[in-house]
Coordinates of C-alpha atoms in Angstrom, one line a residue:
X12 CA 87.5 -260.6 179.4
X13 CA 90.9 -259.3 178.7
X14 CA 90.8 -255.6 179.2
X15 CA 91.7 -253.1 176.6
X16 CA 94.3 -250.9 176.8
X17 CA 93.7 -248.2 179.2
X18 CA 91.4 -245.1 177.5
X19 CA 94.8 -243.3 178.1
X20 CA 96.2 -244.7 174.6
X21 CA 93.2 -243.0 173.1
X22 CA 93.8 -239.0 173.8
X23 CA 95.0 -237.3 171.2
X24 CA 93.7 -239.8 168.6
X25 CA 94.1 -238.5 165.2
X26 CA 90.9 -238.9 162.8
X27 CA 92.0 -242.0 160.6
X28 CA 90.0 -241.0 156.9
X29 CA 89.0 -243.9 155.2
X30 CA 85.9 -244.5 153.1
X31 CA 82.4 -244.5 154.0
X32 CA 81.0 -247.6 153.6
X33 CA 77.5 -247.8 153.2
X34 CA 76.4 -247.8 156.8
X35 CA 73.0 -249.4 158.0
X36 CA 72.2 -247.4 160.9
X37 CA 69.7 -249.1 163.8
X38 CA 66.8 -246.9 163.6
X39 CA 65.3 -245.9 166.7
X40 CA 62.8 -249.0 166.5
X41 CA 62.7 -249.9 163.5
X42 CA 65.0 -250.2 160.9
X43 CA 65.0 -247.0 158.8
X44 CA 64.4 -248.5 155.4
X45 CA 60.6 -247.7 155.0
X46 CA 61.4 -244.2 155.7
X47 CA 64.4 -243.6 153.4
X48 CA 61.9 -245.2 150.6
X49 CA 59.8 -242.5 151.3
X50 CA 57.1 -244.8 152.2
X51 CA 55.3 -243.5 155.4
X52 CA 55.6 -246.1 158.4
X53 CA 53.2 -249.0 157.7
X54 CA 50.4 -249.5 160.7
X55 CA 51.0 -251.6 163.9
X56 CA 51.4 -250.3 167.2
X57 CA 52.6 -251.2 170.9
X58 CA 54.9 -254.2 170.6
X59 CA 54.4 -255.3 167.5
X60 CA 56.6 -252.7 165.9
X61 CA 59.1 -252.5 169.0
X62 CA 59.9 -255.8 167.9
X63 CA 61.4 -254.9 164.7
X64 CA 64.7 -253.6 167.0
X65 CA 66.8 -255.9 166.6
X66 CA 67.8 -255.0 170.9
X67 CA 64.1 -255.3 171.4
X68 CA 65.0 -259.2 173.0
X69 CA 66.9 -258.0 175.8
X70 CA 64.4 -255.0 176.9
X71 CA 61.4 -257.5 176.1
X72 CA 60.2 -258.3 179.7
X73 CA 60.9 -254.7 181.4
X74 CA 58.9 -253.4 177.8
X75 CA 55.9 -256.4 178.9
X76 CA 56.3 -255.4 182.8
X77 CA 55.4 -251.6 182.0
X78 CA 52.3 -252.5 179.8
X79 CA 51.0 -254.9 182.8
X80 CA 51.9 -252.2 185.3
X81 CA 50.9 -249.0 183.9
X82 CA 49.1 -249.9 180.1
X83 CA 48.6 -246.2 179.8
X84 CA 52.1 -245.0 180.1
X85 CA 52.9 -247.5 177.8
X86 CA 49.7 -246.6 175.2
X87 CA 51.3 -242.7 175.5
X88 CA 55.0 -243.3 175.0
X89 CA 53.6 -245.4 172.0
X90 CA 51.5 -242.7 170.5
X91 CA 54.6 -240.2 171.4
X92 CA 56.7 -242.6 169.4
X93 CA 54.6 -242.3 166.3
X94 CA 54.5 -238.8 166.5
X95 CA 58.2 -238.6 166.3
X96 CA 58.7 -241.1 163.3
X97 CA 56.5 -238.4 161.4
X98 CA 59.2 -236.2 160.9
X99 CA 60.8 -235.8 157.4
X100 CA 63.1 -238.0 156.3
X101 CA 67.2 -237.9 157.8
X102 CA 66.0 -235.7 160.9
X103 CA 67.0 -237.0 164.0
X104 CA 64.0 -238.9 165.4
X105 CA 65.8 -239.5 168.7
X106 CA 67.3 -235.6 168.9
X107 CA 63.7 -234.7 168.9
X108 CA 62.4 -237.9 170.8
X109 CA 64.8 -236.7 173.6
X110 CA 64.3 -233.4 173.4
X111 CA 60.5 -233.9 174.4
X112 CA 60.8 -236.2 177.4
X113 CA 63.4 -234.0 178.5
X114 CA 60.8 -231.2 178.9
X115 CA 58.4 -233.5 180.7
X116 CA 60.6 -234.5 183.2
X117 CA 63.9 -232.6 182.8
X118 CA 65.0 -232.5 186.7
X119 CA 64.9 -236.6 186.5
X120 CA 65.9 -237.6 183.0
X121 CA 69.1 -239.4 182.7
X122 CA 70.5 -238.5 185.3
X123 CA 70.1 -242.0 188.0
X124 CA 70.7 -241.2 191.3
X125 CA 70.7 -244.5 192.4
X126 CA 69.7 -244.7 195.7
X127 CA 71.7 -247.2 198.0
X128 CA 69.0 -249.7 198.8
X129 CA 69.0 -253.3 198.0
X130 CA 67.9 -252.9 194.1
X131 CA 70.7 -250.3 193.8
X132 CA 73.7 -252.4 195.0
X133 CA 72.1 -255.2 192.9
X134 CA 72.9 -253.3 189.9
X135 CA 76.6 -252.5 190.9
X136 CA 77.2 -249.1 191.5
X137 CA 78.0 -246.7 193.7
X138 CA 76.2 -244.0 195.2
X139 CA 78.4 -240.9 195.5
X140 CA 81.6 -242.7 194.6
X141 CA 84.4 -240.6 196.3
X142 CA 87.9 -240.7 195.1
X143 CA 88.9 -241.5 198.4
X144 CA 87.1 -244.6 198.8
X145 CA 89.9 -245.2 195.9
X146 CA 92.5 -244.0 196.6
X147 CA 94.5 -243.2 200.0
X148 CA 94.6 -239.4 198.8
X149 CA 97.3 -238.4 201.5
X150 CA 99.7 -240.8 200.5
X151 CA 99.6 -240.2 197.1
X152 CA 100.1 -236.6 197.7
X153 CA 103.8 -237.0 198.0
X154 CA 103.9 -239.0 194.2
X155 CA 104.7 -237.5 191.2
X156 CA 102.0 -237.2 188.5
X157 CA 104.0 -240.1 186.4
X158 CA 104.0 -242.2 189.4
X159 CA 100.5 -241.5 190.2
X160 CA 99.1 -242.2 186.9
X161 CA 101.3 -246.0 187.0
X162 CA 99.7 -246.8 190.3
X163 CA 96.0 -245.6 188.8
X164 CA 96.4 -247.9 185.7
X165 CA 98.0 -250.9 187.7
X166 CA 95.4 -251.0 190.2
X167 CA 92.5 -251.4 187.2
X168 CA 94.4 -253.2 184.6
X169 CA 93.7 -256.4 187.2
X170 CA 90.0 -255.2 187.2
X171 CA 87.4 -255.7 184.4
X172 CA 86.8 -251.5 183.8
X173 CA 87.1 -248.6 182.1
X174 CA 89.6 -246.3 184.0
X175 CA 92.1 -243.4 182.3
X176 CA 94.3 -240.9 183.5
X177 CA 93.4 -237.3 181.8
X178 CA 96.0 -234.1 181.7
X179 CA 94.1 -231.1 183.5
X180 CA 93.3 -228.9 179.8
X181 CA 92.4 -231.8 177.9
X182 CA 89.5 -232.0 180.9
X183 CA 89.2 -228.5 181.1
X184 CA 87.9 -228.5 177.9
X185 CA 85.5 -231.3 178.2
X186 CA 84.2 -230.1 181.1
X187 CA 83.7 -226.9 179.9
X188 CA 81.6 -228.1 177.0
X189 CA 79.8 -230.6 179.3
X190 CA 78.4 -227.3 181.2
X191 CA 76.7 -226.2 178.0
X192 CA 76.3 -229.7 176.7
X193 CA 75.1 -232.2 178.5
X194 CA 74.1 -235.0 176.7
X195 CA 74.7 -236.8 173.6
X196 CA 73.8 -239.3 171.4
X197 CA 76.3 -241.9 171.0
X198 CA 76.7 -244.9 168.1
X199 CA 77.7 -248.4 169.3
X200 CA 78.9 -250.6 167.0
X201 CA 77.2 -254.4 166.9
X202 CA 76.5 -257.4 164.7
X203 CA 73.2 -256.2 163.8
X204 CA 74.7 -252.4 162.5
X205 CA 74.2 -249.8 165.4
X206 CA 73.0 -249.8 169.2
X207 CA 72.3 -245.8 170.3
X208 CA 73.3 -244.6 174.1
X209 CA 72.6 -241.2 175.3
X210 CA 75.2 -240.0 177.9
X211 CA 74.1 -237.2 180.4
X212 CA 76.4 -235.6 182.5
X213 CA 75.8 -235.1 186.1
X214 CA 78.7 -233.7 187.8
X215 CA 81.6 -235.1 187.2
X216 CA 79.5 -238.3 186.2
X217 CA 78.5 -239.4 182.8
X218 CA 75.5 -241.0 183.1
X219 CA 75.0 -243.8 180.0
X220 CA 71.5 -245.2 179.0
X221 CA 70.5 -247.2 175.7
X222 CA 68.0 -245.2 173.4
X223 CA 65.4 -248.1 173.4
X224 CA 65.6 -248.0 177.3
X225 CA 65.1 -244.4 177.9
X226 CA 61.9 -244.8 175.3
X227 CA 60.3 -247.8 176.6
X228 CA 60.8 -246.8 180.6
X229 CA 61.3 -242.8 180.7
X230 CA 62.8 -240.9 183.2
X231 CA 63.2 -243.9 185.1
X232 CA 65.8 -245.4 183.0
X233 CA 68.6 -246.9 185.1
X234 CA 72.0 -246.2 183.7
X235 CA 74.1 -248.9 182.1
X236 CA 76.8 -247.0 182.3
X237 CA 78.6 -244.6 184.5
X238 CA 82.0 -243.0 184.4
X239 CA 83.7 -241.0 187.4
X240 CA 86.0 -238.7 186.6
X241 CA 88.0 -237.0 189.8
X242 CA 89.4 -234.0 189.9
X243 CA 90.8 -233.8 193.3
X244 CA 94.4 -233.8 191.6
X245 CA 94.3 -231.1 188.8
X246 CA 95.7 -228.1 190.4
X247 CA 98.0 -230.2 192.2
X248 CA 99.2 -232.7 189.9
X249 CA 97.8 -231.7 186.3
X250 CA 95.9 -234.8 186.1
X251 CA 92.0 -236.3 186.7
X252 CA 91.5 -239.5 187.0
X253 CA 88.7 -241.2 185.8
X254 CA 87.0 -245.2 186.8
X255 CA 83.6 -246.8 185.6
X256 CA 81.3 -249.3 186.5
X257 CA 79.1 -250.9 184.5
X258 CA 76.0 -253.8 184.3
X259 CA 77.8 -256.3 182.5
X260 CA 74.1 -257.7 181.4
X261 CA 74.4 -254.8 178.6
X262 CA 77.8 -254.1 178.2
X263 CA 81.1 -255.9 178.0
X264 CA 84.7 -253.9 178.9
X265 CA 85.5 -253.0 175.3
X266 CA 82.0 -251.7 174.6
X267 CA 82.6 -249.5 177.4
X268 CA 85.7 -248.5 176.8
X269 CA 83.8 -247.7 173.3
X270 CA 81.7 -245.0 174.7
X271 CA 84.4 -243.7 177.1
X272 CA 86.8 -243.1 173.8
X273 CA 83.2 -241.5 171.7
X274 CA 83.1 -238.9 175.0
X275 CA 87.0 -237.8 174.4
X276 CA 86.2 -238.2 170.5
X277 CA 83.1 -235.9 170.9
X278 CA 83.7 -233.4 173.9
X279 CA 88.0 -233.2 173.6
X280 CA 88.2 -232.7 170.1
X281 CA 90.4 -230.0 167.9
X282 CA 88.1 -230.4 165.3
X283 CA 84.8 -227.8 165.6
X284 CA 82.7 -229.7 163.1
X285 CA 83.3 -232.5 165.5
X286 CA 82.2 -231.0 168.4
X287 CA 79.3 -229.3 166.2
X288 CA 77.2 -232.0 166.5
X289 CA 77.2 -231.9 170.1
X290 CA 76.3 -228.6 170.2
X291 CA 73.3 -229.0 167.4
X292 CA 72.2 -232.2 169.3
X293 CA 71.7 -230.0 172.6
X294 CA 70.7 -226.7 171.0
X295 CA 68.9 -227.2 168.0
X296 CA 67.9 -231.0 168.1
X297 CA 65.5 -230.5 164.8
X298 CA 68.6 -230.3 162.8
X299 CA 70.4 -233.0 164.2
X300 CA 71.5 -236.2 162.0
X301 CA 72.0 -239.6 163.6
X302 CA 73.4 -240.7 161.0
X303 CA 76.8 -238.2 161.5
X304 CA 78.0 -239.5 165.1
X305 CA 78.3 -243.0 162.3
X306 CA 80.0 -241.1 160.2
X307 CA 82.8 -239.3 162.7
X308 CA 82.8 -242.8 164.4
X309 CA 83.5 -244.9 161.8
X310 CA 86.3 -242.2 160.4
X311 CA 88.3 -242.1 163.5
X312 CA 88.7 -246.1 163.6
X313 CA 87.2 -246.4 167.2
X314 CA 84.3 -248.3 165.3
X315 CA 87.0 -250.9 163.1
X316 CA 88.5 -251.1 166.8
X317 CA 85.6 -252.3 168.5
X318 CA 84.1 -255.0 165.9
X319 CA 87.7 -256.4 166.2
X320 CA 87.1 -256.5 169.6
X321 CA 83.7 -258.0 169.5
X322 CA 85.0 -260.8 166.8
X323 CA 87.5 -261.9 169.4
X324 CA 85.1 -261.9 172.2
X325 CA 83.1 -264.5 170.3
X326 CA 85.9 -266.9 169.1

């Protein structure tokens, strides 16, 4: 697909106000409606009410492999599930749904390590992806940081990816707050109203995994996302540069370059309220509302951008 314009253009975006429409979020599976009418959810369990996600299609045979393979982990992240829609109205089910298979298996959750077998390089990515397997460090050690940043975004404007070029204190910051905030719970913009990712840092990776995933296959979610951010040439340079790969089954380049712009939205911003909900979605995930990442994404334009994109992919 034609790529987007590096994530560079995005830095430093200013928050476009315009009015909230009435936005439909994707509830976590099912659509929220029962629940804002106050009605309690209606019986039906296992797949039958999965299948109210409107993603629910493209997890349906990993979601049919687990309940062949192991029927009661499937039975218990059911029952888990209906525990979590039981909490009052506007609460973040997934903040707390999260929060809770975090503590069960917090050394494993999110964060893939994917493991260079033969399944791993099936699913395109890179164990321990060094900057030098990149980049020929030496030789660009005599560049300037202009010149440097040109040959970065040359190189992956012919490739279909994510890639940026990041001034030092803009990461700084980031990476600060990804030490004390790990992951979030990012909104992506589709036909159907709103697919959910969480994003886990590990490193200087940023691990991305849809919601419905991470419910129906735990900690051993494989990420759909990942973006490597290198800091070899901060001290020296006063820049870190930053590549992705992705499994195009899930997402396309601009839906990735999406997420990449929510993480410098989120984690980079001026704005503390912004970076508030980060903060409540890590620290006190009770109060946390799904519905405000819509909100901040739909006022900064980055969600007008991508439906513009979409439209264009399908035409």
């Amino acid at each position: 697909g034609a790529m987007a314009g590096p994530l560079l253009q995005a830095w430093g975006l200013g928050a476009a106000l315009r009015s909230r429409a009435a936005l439909r979020p994707l509830g976590l599976l099912a659509p929220p409606c029962r629940e804002v009418a106050g009605q309690a959810p209606g019986p039906g369990s296992g797949e039958d009410t999965l299948e109210e996600n409107p993603f629910y299609g493209k997890y349906r045979h990993k979601i049919r492999e687990l309940q062949r393979s192991s029927p009661d982990v499937f039975e218990s992240r059911m029952e888990k599930r209906n525990d979590v829609k039981k909490q009052p109205v506007g609460y973040s089910r997934q903040g707390e749904f999260v929060r809770c298979m975090e503590e069960k298996a917090r050394p494993a959750f999110f964060i893939v390590h994917i493991c260079l077998d033969t399944k791993a390089s099936k699913g395109g990515f890179t164990k321990d992806k060094t900057l030098d397997s990149i980049l020929n460090i030496e030789m660009v050690k005599e560049k300037s940081a202009e010149e440097i940043k040109e040959i970065w975004n040359q190189y992956f404007s012919a490739k279909d990816t994510v890639y940026a070029v990041i001034p030092a204190e803009k990461f700084d910051l980031m990476w600060k707050r990804a030490q004390q905030c790990p992951s979030f719970l990012y909104a992506l913009p589709r036909k159907e109203g709103y697919e959910f990712f969480v994003g886990q840092w590990s490193g200087a990776e940023l691990h991305f995994t849809s919601l419905i995933n991470i419910q129906t296959q735990g900690e051993t979610a494989p990420s759909q996302l990942v973006l490597y951010h290198y800091p070899e040439l901060q001290k020296e340079k006063g820049i870190v540069l930053m590549t992705a790969e992705m499994d195009s089954k899930f997402l396309v380049v601009h839906e990735a370059q999406c997420l990449a712009n929510q993480v410098q939205l989120f984690y980079a911003t001026e704005r503390s309220e912004t970076y508030g909900l980060v903060e409540t979605f890590n620290h006190r995930s009770s109060e946390f509302k799904y519905m405000s990442v819509i909100a901040e994404l739909e006022q900064s334009g980055l969600g007008r951008d991508l439906r513009a994109g979409q439209a264009s992919d399908k035409s």
